[in-house]
Each structure stands twice: as C-alpha cells, then as structure tokens.
Amino acid sequence: MGAATDGGVTERLRRRLRRTGRTYSAGEDRPLLGYAAAMTAFGVYTAGWAAVVRTRGRPLPDRPLPWDVTLTAVATFRLSRLLSKASVTSPLRAPFTKFQGPQGPAELHEEARSEGAKDTVGELLTCPFCMSVWVASTLTAGQLLWPRATRTAMGALTALAGADALQLTYSALVAKTTGD
C-alpha cells in the first residue's frame, strides 16, 4: 500500500512517532527505534528457541528446580560480565564501542558508538544487565535442549564466578594486611 492509497496514514504515523520520540527524549539523544529493533530481535530470538524446543518434543518441567535457578543465575552473571566487560572479549565489542579505560580487575569501560544502529548494539554489548537477558534465555533453552552439556558449561561458569570472588577477597585481605 503506497502513500497515495493509504490516505496519508503512513505520514501521520511517522510524524506521531517522531513527535513521541522528541517528547520522550527531553532533548537527549535516545535511540528509541534501535531499542524497538532490539526488543523485536529478542522476541524473534526467543520465539526461535521456543520453536526449536517444541519441534524437538522436549517436555517442559512443571517448575524449575531451585538448584537450576541458582546455577543459571550465577552462570548468567559470569557470562554476561565476561561478554560485556572482559578485556579478552573486547574484539567482539570493538566495532560497536569506544575504549574509555580500565574498570576494575580485567574489565574495561567502553562507550557505545553513536553511529546509527551501532549505538543500540554498543549499549547492549557493554551492559551486563542488558546482556544477562539474552544469556539467561540462551542458557534456559540450552537446559531444555542439551541439559547435560549446558549444566556442565554453567557449572564451569559458576566455578569461575566463585574463583573471581576468592581472587577479589584475597586481594582485599592482602591490601588490608599490608596497608596498600
């Protein structure tokens, strides 16, 4: 349906969306279209996993086991930080971010590039909270499709989170006892 045949509905809708964006942003640059695209992509991603689970005929549990919820939470935390903050994964983020400096042990502070869609992708890739939604969904789907392999990987990520906590505790104790 072209603009000539829709009675100007398309143009009125565009104007309304632009006005809504201006009103919402209060003078700040907020990539609402990018956020809408990210939400759409997440919906498609989740629906894709759900379709694969359904096609495979895997039964859903009546309720998640507390142990699985705990394991998923800790593994999600660790993998989200690894993907969004770790120095070693910076090449994955580099096309969408700009290096700002170090931010804690083996972590970086990066800012999203303000180049169209790169802004939204950069925000997603540098935000462990945003990343955790995608990671938790992936791990949950993995538990339904490949439970043994996924739980093994989550166990390793949970052990890594525990090791990180021990490293930070040790560093804090050394600093306290040596006065550094």
Short mmCIF file of N, CA and C in Angstrom, two decimals:
data_model
loop_
_atom_site.label_atom_id
_atom_site.label_comp_id
_atom_site.label_asym_id
_atom_site.label_seq_id
_atom_site.Cartn_x
_atom_site.Cartn_y
_atom_site.Cartn_z
N MET A 1 0.85 -1.17 0.00
CA MET A 1 0.00 0.00 0.00
C MET A 1 0.90 1.23 0.00
N GLY A 2 0.82 2.08 -0.97
CA GLY A 2 1.66 3.26 -1.08
C GLY A 2 1.03 4.44 -0.38
N ALA A 3 1.81 5.54 -0.29
CA ALA A 3 1.34 6.75 0.38
C ALA A 3 0.11 7.32 -0.29
N ALA A 4 0.00 7.15 -1.62
CA ALA A 4 -1.13 7.69 -2.35
C ALA A 4 -2.42 6.93 -2.03
N THR A 5 -2.31 5.67 -1.66
CA THR A 5 -3.51 4.87 -1.43
C THR A 5 -3.86 4.70 0.03
N ASP A 6 -3.01 5.11 0.94
CA ASP A 6 -3.33 4.91 2.36
C ASP A 6 -3.93 6.16 3.00
N GLY A 7 -4.23 7.16 2.22
CA GLY A 7 -4.87 8.36 2.74
C GLY A 7 -4.00 9.16 3.68
N GLY A 8 -2.69 9.05 3.56
CA GLY A 8 -1.77 9.81 4.41
C GLY A 8 -1.54 9.20 5.78
N VAL A 9 -2.05 7.99 6.01
CA VAL A 9 -1.91 7.33 7.31
C VAL A 9 -0.43 7.11 7.64
N THR A 10 0.33 6.68 6.65
CA THR A 10 1.75 6.40 6.88
C THR A 10 2.48 7.66 7.32
N GLU A 11 2.23 8.76 6.64
CA GLU A 11 2.91 10.01 7.00
C GLU A 11 2.47 10.50 8.38
N ARG A 12 1.19 10.38 8.70
CA ARG A 12 0.71 10.79 10.03
C ARG A 12 1.36 9.93 11.11
N LEU A 13 1.49 8.63 10.83
CA LEU A 13 2.14 7.73 11.79
C LEU A 13 3.60 8.12 11.99
N ARG A 14 4.32 8.41 10.92
CA ARG A 14 5.72 8.84 11.04
C ARG A 14 5.84 10.11 11.87
N ARG A 15 4.97 11.08 11.61
CA ARG A 15 5.01 12.34 12.38
C ARG A 15 4.74 12.08 13.86
N ARG A 16 3.77 11.21 14.12
CA ARG A 16 3.43 10.90 15.51
C ARG A 16 4.61 10.22 16.21
N LEU A 17 5.26 9.29 15.53
CA LEU A 17 6.43 8.60 16.11
C LEU A 17 7.57 9.59 16.36
N ARG A 18 7.83 10.48 15.42
CA ARG A 18 8.89 11.49 15.63
C ARG A 18 8.55 12.40 16.81
N ARG A 19 7.29 12.83 16.89
CA ARG A 19 6.86 13.69 18.00
C ARG A 19 6.99 12.95 19.33
N THR A 20 6.57 11.70 19.35
CA THR A 20 6.70 10.90 20.58
C THR A 20 8.16 10.79 20.99
N GLY A 21 9.05 10.53 20.02
CA GLY A 21 10.48 10.44 20.31
C GLY A 21 11.03 11.73 20.87
N ARG A 22 10.65 12.87 20.28
CA ARG A 22 11.13 14.17 20.78
C ARG A 22 10.60 14.45 22.18
N THR A 23 9.33 14.16 22.40
CA THR A 23 8.73 14.40 23.71
C THR A 23 9.37 13.52 24.77
N TYR A 24 9.55 12.25 24.44
CA TYR A 24 10.13 11.31 25.38
C TYR A 24 11.56 11.66 25.73
N SER A 25 12.36 11.99 24.75
CA SER A 25 13.80 12.14 24.96
C SER A 25 14.19 13.38 25.74
N ALA A 26 13.32 14.36 25.84
CA ALA A 26 13.59 15.58 26.61
C ALA A 26 14.93 16.21 26.22
N GLY A 27 15.20 16.24 24.92
CA GLY A 27 16.43 16.87 24.43
C GLY A 27 17.65 15.97 24.41
N GLU A 28 17.53 14.78 24.98
CA GLU A 28 18.64 13.82 24.96
C GLU A 28 18.54 12.97 23.69
N ASP A 29 19.66 12.42 23.27
CA ASP A 29 19.66 11.54 22.12
C ASP A 29 19.35 10.12 22.58
N ARG A 30 18.11 9.69 22.41
CA ARG A 30 17.67 8.36 22.83
C ARG A 30 17.29 7.57 21.59
N PRO A 31 17.97 6.47 21.33
CA PRO A 31 17.72 5.68 20.12
C PRO A 31 16.50 4.76 20.26
N LEU A 32 15.31 5.36 20.33
CA LEU A 32 14.10 4.57 20.54
C LEU A 32 13.88 3.54 19.43
N LEU A 33 14.16 3.91 18.19
CA LEU A 33 13.99 2.94 17.11
C LEU A 33 14.95 1.77 17.28
N GLY A 34 16.17 2.06 17.72
CA GLY A 34 17.13 0.99 17.98
C GLY A 34 16.67 0.09 19.10
N TYR A 35 16.09 0.69 20.14
CA TYR A 35 15.57 -0.13 21.24
C TYR A 35 14.40 -0.99 20.77
N ALA A 36 13.53 -0.42 19.96
CA ALA A 36 12.41 -1.20 19.41
C ALA A 36 12.93 -2.35 18.56
N ALA A 37 13.97 -2.08 17.78
CA ALA A 37 14.57 -3.14 16.96
C ALA A 37 15.19 -4.22 17.85
N ALA A 38 15.85 -3.81 18.95
CA ALA A 38 16.45 -4.79 19.86
C ALA A 38 15.36 -5.64 20.53
N MET A 39 14.25 -5.02 20.92
CA MET A 39 13.16 -5.79 21.52
C MET A 39 12.57 -6.77 20.51
N THR A 40 12.44 -6.31 19.27
CA THR A 40 11.93 -7.19 18.22
C THR A 40 12.89 -8.36 18.00
N ALA A 41 14.18 -8.05 17.92
CA ALA A 41 15.19 -9.11 17.73
C ALA A 41 15.14 -10.10 18.88
N PHE A 42 14.99 -9.62 20.11
CA PHE A 42 14.91 -10.53 21.26
C PHE A 42 13.66 -11.40 21.16
N GLY A 43 12.54 -10.82 20.76
CA GLY A 43 11.32 -11.60 20.60
C GLY A 43 11.49 -12.70 19.55
N VAL A 44 12.12 -12.35 18.43
CA VAL A 44 12.37 -13.34 17.37
C VAL A 44 13.32 -14.42 17.88
N TYR A 45 14.38 -14.00 18.58
CA TYR A 45 15.36 -14.93 19.14
C TYR A 45 14.69 -15.93 20.09
N THR A 46 13.89 -15.40 21.00
CA THR A 46 13.21 -16.24 21.98
C THR A 46 12.19 -17.16 21.30
N ALA A 47 11.45 -16.63 20.35
CA ALA A 47 10.48 -17.45 19.61
C ALA A 47 11.21 -18.56 18.84
N GLY A 48 12.37 -18.25 18.31
CA GLY A 48 13.16 -19.26 17.61
C GLY A 48 13.56 -20.40 18.52
N TRP A 49 14.05 -20.06 19.72
CA TRP A 49 14.41 -21.10 20.69
C TRP A 49 13.17 -21.92 21.06
N ALA A 50 12.06 -21.22 21.30
CA ALA A 50 10.82 -21.93 21.68
C ALA A 50 10.38 -22.88 20.57
N ALA A 51 10.51 -22.45 19.33
CA ALA A 51 10.13 -23.31 18.20
C ALA A 51 11.02 -24.55 18.13
N VAL A 52 12.32 -24.35 18.35
CA VAL A 52 13.24 -25.50 18.32
C VAL A 52 12.91 -26.47 19.46
N VAL A 53 12.66 -25.95 20.64
CA VAL A 53 12.31 -26.81 21.78
C VAL A 53 11.03 -27.58 21.47
N ARG A 54 10.04 -26.88 20.93
CA ARG A 54 8.76 -27.53 20.61
C ARG A 54 8.95 -28.59 19.52
N THR A 55 9.71 -28.26 18.48
CA THR A 55 9.95 -29.19 17.38
C THR A 55 10.66 -30.45 17.87
N ARG A 56 11.57 -30.26 18.80
CA ARG A 56 12.31 -31.41 19.34
C ARG A 56 11.45 -32.26 20.27
N GLY A 57 10.27 -31.75 20.65
CA GLY A 57 9.37 -32.51 21.51
C GLY A 57 9.84 -32.62 22.95
N ARG A 58 10.70 -31.70 23.37
CA ARG A 58 11.20 -31.73 24.74
C ARG A 58 10.10 -31.28 25.71
N PRO A 59 9.85 -32.06 26.74
CA PRO A 59 8.83 -31.63 27.71
C PRO A 59 9.37 -30.51 28.59
N LEU A 60 8.51 -29.56 28.90
CA LEU A 60 8.88 -28.50 29.82
C LEU A 60 8.66 -28.98 31.25
N PRO A 61 9.55 -28.62 32.16
CA PRO A 61 9.33 -29.03 33.55
C PRO A 61 8.13 -28.30 34.13
N ASP A 62 7.50 -28.91 35.14
CA ASP A 62 6.38 -28.25 35.81
C ASP A 62 6.81 -26.94 36.43
N ARG A 63 8.00 -26.97 37.01
CA ARG A 63 8.58 -25.76 37.59
C ARG A 63 10.09 -25.94 37.62
N PRO A 64 10.84 -24.84 37.55
CA PRO A 64 12.29 -25.00 37.60
C PRO A 64 12.74 -25.43 38.99
N LEU A 65 13.75 -26.27 39.02
CA LEU A 65 14.31 -26.69 40.31
C LEU A 65 15.13 -25.54 40.89
N PRO A 66 15.08 -25.35 42.20
CA PRO A 66 15.85 -24.27 42.82
C PRO A 66 17.34 -24.32 42.45
N TRP A 67 17.89 -25.53 42.39
CA TRP A 67 19.30 -25.67 42.03
C TRP A 67 19.56 -25.14 40.62
N ASP A 68 18.66 -25.43 39.67
CA ASP A 68 18.82 -24.95 38.30
C ASP A 68 18.70 -23.42 38.24
N VAL A 69 17.80 -22.87 39.02
CA VAL A 69 17.65 -21.40 39.04
C VAL A 69 18.93 -20.76 39.57
N THR A 70 19.48 -21.30 40.64
CA THR A 70 20.71 -20.77 41.23
C THR A 70 21.88 -20.91 40.25
N LEU A 71 22.02 -22.08 39.67
CA LEU A 71 23.10 -22.32 38.71
C LEU A 71 22.97 -21.38 37.51
N THR A 72 21.76 -21.21 37.01
CA THR A 72 21.52 -20.32 35.87
C THR A 72 21.83 -18.87 36.24
N ALA A 73 21.45 -18.46 37.44
CA ALA A 73 21.69 -17.08 37.87
C ALA A 73 23.19 -16.78 37.95
N VAL A 74 23.94 -17.66 38.58
CA VAL A 74 25.38 -17.42 38.73
C VAL A 74 26.08 -17.50 37.38
N ALA A 75 25.72 -18.49 36.57
CA ALA A 75 26.33 -18.63 35.24
C ALA A 75 25.98 -17.44 34.35
N THR A 76 24.74 -16.96 34.45
CA THR A 76 24.32 -15.79 33.68
C THR A 76 25.12 -14.57 34.10
N PHE A 77 25.27 -14.37 35.40
CA PHE A 77 26.07 -13.25 35.90
C PHE A 77 27.47 -13.30 35.31
N ARG A 78 28.12 -14.45 35.41
CA ARG A 78 29.52 -14.54 34.99
C ARG A 78 29.68 -14.39 33.48
N LEU A 79 28.84 -15.07 32.71
CA LEU A 79 28.95 -14.99 31.26
C LEU A 79 28.58 -13.59 30.74
N SER A 80 27.60 -12.95 31.37
CA SER A 80 27.23 -11.59 30.97
C SER A 80 28.37 -10.62 31.20
N ARG A 81 29.05 -10.73 32.32
CA ARG A 81 30.19 -9.84 32.59
C ARG A 81 31.35 -10.18 31.67
N LEU A 82 31.56 -11.45 31.42
CA LEU A 82 32.64 -11.86 30.51
C LEU A 82 32.41 -11.27 29.12
N LEU A 83 31.18 -11.35 28.62
CA LEU A 83 30.88 -10.83 27.29
C LEU A 83 30.86 -9.30 27.23
N SER A 84 30.42 -8.65 28.29
CA SER A 84 30.20 -7.20 28.24
C SER A 84 31.32 -6.35 28.83
N LYS A 85 32.21 -6.94 29.60
CA LYS A 85 33.22 -6.13 30.30
C LYS A 85 34.65 -6.64 30.19
N ALA A 86 34.85 -7.92 29.93
CA ALA A 86 36.20 -8.50 29.99
C ALA A 86 37.11 -7.95 28.90
N SER A 87 38.37 -7.75 29.26
CA SER A 87 39.37 -7.28 28.29
C SER A 87 39.49 -8.24 27.12
N VAL A 88 39.49 -9.52 27.42
CA VAL A 88 39.73 -10.53 26.39
C VAL A 88 38.61 -10.58 25.34
N THR A 89 37.42 -10.17 25.69
CA THR A 89 36.32 -10.18 24.71
C THR A 89 36.10 -8.82 24.05
N SER A 90 36.99 -7.88 24.28
CA SER A 90 36.85 -6.55 23.66
C SER A 90 36.83 -6.58 22.13
N PRO A 91 37.52 -7.52 21.46
CA PRO A 91 37.40 -7.54 20.00
C PRO A 91 35.96 -7.78 19.50
N LEU A 92 35.15 -8.46 20.30
CA LEU A 92 33.75 -8.67 19.91
C LEU A 92 32.95 -7.38 20.00
N ARG A 93 33.32 -6.52 20.94
CA ARG A 93 32.59 -5.27 21.16
C ARG A 93 33.14 -4.10 20.35
N ALA A 94 34.40 -4.20 19.95
CA ALA A 94 35.11 -3.07 19.32
C ALA A 94 34.38 -2.43 18.14
N PRO A 95 33.73 -3.17 17.25
CA PRO A 95 33.05 -2.49 16.14
C PRO A 95 31.89 -1.59 16.58
N PHE A 96 31.42 -1.77 17.81
CA PHE A 96 30.25 -1.05 18.29
C PHE A 96 30.54 -0.12 19.46
N THR A 97 31.80 -0.10 19.94
CA THR A 97 32.14 0.65 21.15
C THR A 97 33.44 1.42 20.96
N LYS A 98 33.69 2.31 21.93
CA LYS A 98 34.96 3.03 22.00
C LYS A 98 35.55 2.79 23.39
N PHE A 99 36.82 2.42 23.42
CA PHE A 99 37.53 2.17 24.67
C PHE A 99 37.65 3.47 25.46
N GLN A 100 37.32 3.43 26.76
CA GLN A 100 37.43 4.60 27.62
C GLN A 100 38.52 4.43 28.67
N GLY A 101 38.76 3.18 29.10
CA GLY A 101 39.78 2.93 30.11
C GLY A 101 39.47 1.66 30.89
N PRO A 102 40.37 1.31 31.81
CA PRO A 102 40.11 0.13 32.64
C PRO A 102 38.98 0.40 33.62
N GLN A 103 38.34 -0.69 34.05
CA GLN A 103 37.24 -0.56 35.01
C GLN A 103 37.25 -1.80 35.90
N GLY A 104 38.08 -1.84 36.88
CA GLY A 104 38.14 -2.99 37.76
C GLY A 104 39.07 -4.06 37.21
N PRO A 105 39.26 -5.11 38.00
CA PRO A 105 40.17 -6.18 37.61
C PRO A 105 39.75 -6.85 36.30
N ALA A 106 40.61 -6.76 35.29
CA ALA A 106 40.43 -7.41 33.99
C ALA A 106 39.15 -6.99 33.27
N GLU A 107 38.64 -5.81 33.61
CA GLU A 107 37.44 -5.30 32.95
C GLU A 107 37.72 -3.93 32.35
N LEU A 108 36.91 -3.60 31.36
CA LEU A 108 37.07 -2.34 30.64
C LEU A 108 35.81 -1.50 30.74
N HIS A 109 36.02 -0.18 30.64
CA HIS A 109 34.90 0.75 30.47
C HIS A 109 34.90 1.16 29.01
N GLU A 110 33.80 0.89 28.32
CA GLU A 110 33.66 1.25 26.92
C GLU A 110 32.34 2.00 26.75
N GLU A 111 32.30 2.88 25.79
CA GLU A 111 31.08 3.62 25.46
C GLU A 111 30.58 3.16 24.10
N ALA A 112 29.27 3.14 23.94
CA ALA A 112 28.68 2.77 22.66
C ALA A 112 28.99 3.85 21.63
N ARG A 113 29.29 3.43 20.41
CA ARG A 113 29.49 4.39 19.31
C ARG A 113 28.14 4.99 18.96
N SER A 114 28.13 6.26 18.65
CA SER A 114 26.87 6.93 18.31
C SER A 114 26.72 7.02 16.80
N GLU A 115 26.75 5.87 16.16
CA GLU A 115 26.64 5.79 14.71
C GLU A 115 25.46 4.91 14.34
N GLY A 116 24.26 5.47 14.38
CA GLY A 116 23.07 4.72 13.99
C GLY A 116 22.83 3.50 14.86
N ALA A 117 22.69 2.34 14.22
CA ALA A 117 22.38 1.10 14.93
C ALA A 117 23.51 0.68 15.87
N LYS A 118 24.73 1.17 15.60
CA LYS A 118 25.86 0.79 16.46
C LYS A 118 25.64 1.28 17.89
N ASP A 119 24.88 2.36 18.05
CA ASP A 119 24.60 2.91 19.37
C ASP A 119 23.84 1.88 20.22
N THR A 120 22.77 1.36 19.68
CA THR A 120 21.96 0.39 20.43
C THR A 120 22.73 -0.90 20.66
N VAL A 121 23.40 -1.41 19.64
CA VAL A 121 24.17 -2.64 19.79
C VAL A 121 25.29 -2.42 20.81
N GLY A 122 25.96 -1.27 20.73
CA GLY A 122 27.02 -0.96 21.68
C GLY A 122 26.51 -0.90 23.11
N GLU A 123 25.34 -0.30 23.30
CA GLU A 123 24.76 -0.27 24.65
C GLU A 123 24.48 -1.68 25.15
N LEU A 124 23.91 -2.51 24.30
CA LEU A 124 23.63 -3.89 24.69
C LEU A 124 24.90 -4.63 25.05
N LEU A 125 25.94 -4.48 24.23
CA LEU A 125 27.18 -5.23 24.43
C LEU A 125 28.00 -4.76 25.63
N THR A 126 27.79 -3.54 26.10
CA THR A 126 28.56 -3.03 27.24
C THR A 126 27.78 -3.04 28.55
N CYS A 127 26.56 -3.50 28.51
CA CYS A 127 25.71 -3.50 29.70
C CYS A 127 25.49 -4.94 30.18
N PRO A 128 26.12 -5.32 31.29
CA PRO A 128 25.93 -6.70 31.76
C PRO A 128 24.48 -7.00 32.13
N PHE A 129 23.73 -6.00 32.55
CA PHE A 129 22.32 -6.21 32.87
C PHE A 129 21.52 -6.50 31.61
N CYS A 130 21.79 -5.76 30.55
CA CYS A 130 21.12 -5.98 29.27
C CYS A 130 21.52 -7.33 28.68
N MET A 131 22.79 -7.63 28.74
CA MET A 131 23.32 -8.88 28.19
C MET A 131 22.74 -10.08 28.93
N SER A 132 22.48 -9.92 30.23
CA SER A 132 22.01 -11.06 31.02
C SER A 132 20.66 -11.59 30.56
N VAL A 133 19.82 -10.74 29.99
CA VAL A 133 18.53 -11.20 29.48
C VAL A 133 18.74 -12.21 28.35
N TRP A 134 19.67 -11.88 27.44
CA TRP A 134 19.97 -12.76 26.32
C TRP A 134 20.66 -14.04 26.80
N VAL A 135 21.59 -13.88 27.73
CA VAL A 135 22.33 -15.04 28.24
C VAL A 135 21.41 -15.99 29.00
N ALA A 136 20.57 -15.45 29.88
CA ALA A 136 19.65 -16.32 30.65
C ALA A 136 18.70 -17.07 29.71
N SER A 137 18.23 -16.40 28.67
CA SER A 137 17.35 -17.06 27.70
C SER A 137 18.09 -18.18 26.98
N THR A 138 19.32 -17.91 26.60
CA THR A 138 20.12 -18.92 25.90
C THR A 138 20.40 -20.12 26.81
N LEU A 139 20.79 -19.85 28.04
CA LEU A 139 21.08 -20.95 28.97
C LEU A 139 19.82 -21.75 29.30
N THR A 140 18.69 -21.07 29.42
CA THR A 140 17.43 -21.78 29.68
C THR A 140 17.08 -22.69 28.51
N ALA A 141 17.20 -22.17 27.29
CA ALA A 141 16.94 -23.01 26.11
C ALA A 141 17.94 -24.16 26.05
N GLY A 142 19.19 -23.88 26.38
CA GLY A 142 20.20 -24.95 26.39
C GLY A 142 19.87 -26.04 27.39
N GLN A 143 19.33 -25.66 28.54
CA GLN A 143 18.95 -26.67 29.53
C GLN A 143 17.82 -27.56 29.03
N LEU A 144 16.94 -26.99 28.21
CA LEU A 144 15.84 -27.78 27.67
C LEU A 144 16.28 -28.69 26.53
N LEU A 145 17.23 -28.21 25.73
CA LEU A 145 17.66 -28.97 24.55
C LEU A 145 18.84 -29.89 24.82
N TRP A 146 19.82 -29.41 25.54
CA TRP A 146 21.05 -30.16 25.81
C TRP A 146 21.37 -30.04 27.30
N PRO A 147 20.56 -30.64 28.17
CA PRO A 147 20.70 -30.40 29.61
C PRO A 147 22.07 -30.74 30.19
N ARG A 148 22.64 -31.86 29.81
CA ARG A 148 23.93 -32.25 30.40
C ARG A 148 25.05 -31.30 29.99
N ALA A 149 25.15 -31.01 28.72
CA ALA A 149 26.21 -30.11 28.24
C ALA A 149 26.02 -28.70 28.80
N THR A 150 24.78 -28.23 28.84
CA THR A 150 24.53 -26.87 29.33
C THR A 150 24.83 -26.78 30.82
N ARG A 151 24.41 -27.76 31.58
CA ARG A 151 24.70 -27.72 33.02
C ARG A 151 26.20 -27.82 33.28
N THR A 152 26.91 -28.57 32.45
CA THR A 152 28.36 -28.65 32.60
C THR A 152 28.99 -27.29 32.35
N ALA A 153 28.58 -26.63 31.28
CA ALA A 153 29.11 -25.28 30.98
C ALA A 153 28.72 -24.29 32.07
N MET A 154 27.48 -24.39 32.57
CA MET A 154 27.06 -23.48 33.64
C MET A 154 27.83 -23.76 34.92
N GLY A 155 28.14 -25.02 35.17
CA GLY A 155 28.96 -25.35 36.34
C GLY A 155 30.33 -24.72 36.24
N ALA A 156 30.92 -24.75 35.05
CA ALA A 156 32.24 -24.13 34.86
C ALA A 156 32.15 -22.61 35.06
N LEU A 157 31.10 -21.98 34.54
CA LEU A 157 30.94 -20.53 34.72
C LEU A 157 30.71 -20.19 36.19
N THR A 158 29.97 -21.04 36.89
CA THR A 158 29.74 -20.82 38.32
C THR A 158 31.03 -20.98 39.11
N ALA A 159 31.84 -21.96 38.76
CA ALA A 159 33.15 -22.13 39.40
C ALA A 159 34.02 -20.90 39.13
N LEU A 160 33.97 -20.38 37.92
CA LEU A 160 34.73 -19.17 37.58
C LEU A 160 34.27 -17.98 38.42
N ALA A 161 32.96 -17.85 38.60
CA ALA A 161 32.45 -16.76 39.45
C ALA A 161 32.94 -16.92 40.89
N GLY A 162 32.96 -18.15 41.37
CA GLY A 162 33.49 -18.40 42.72
C GLY A 162 34.97 -18.08 42.80
N ALA A 163 35.72 -18.46 41.79
CA ALA A 163 37.16 -18.16 41.77
C ALA A 163 37.39 -16.66 41.73
N ASP A 164 36.58 -15.94 40.97
CA ASP A 164 36.69 -14.47 40.93
C ASP A 164 36.48 -13.87 42.31
N ALA A 165 35.44 -14.36 43.00
CA ALA A 165 35.14 -13.87 44.34
C ALA A 165 36.31 -14.14 45.29
N LEU A 166 36.91 -15.32 45.17
CA LEU A 166 38.07 -15.64 46.01
C LEU A 166 39.26 -14.75 45.68
N GLN A 167 39.50 -14.50 44.38
CA GLN A 167 40.62 -13.62 43.98
C GLN A 167 40.43 -12.21 44.56
N LEU A 168 39.22 -11.68 44.44
CA LEU A 168 38.95 -10.34 44.96
C LEU A 168 39.05 -10.29 46.48
N THR A 169 38.59 -11.33 47.14
CA THR A 169 38.70 -11.41 48.61
C THR A 169 40.16 -11.48 49.03
N TYR A 170 40.94 -12.29 48.34
CA TYR A 170 42.36 -12.41 48.64
C TYR A 170 43.06 -11.05 48.45
N SER A 171 42.79 -10.39 47.34
CA SER A 171 43.41 -9.08 47.07
C SER A 171 43.04 -8.08 48.15
N ALA A 172 41.77 -8.09 48.58
CA ALA A 172 41.33 -7.17 49.62
C ALA A 172 42.03 -7.48 50.95
N LEU A 173 42.21 -8.76 51.28
CA LEU A 173 42.90 -9.13 52.51
C LEU A 173 44.37 -8.74 52.48
N VAL A 174 45.01 -8.96 51.34
CA VAL A 174 46.42 -8.57 51.19
C VAL A 174 46.55 -7.06 51.35
N ALA A 175 45.67 -6.32 50.70
CA ALA A 175 45.72 -4.86 50.80
C ALA A 175 45.50 -4.39 52.24
N LYS A 176 44.59 -5.05 52.95
CA LYS A 176 44.31 -4.68 54.33
C LYS A 176 45.50 -4.98 55.25
N THR A 177 46.13 -6.14 55.06
CA THR A 177 47.23 -6.51 55.96
C THR A 177 48.54 -5.80 55.63
N THR A 178 48.73 -5.40 54.37
CA THR A 178 49.96 -4.72 54.01
C THR A 178 49.81 -3.20 54.01
N GLY A 179 48.57 -2.72 54.15
CA GLY A 179 48.35 -1.29 54.17
C GLY A 179 48.34 -0.65 52.79
N ASP A 180 48.28 -1.43 51.75
CA ASP A 180 48.24 -0.89 50.37
C ASP A 180 46.89 -0.38 49.99
#
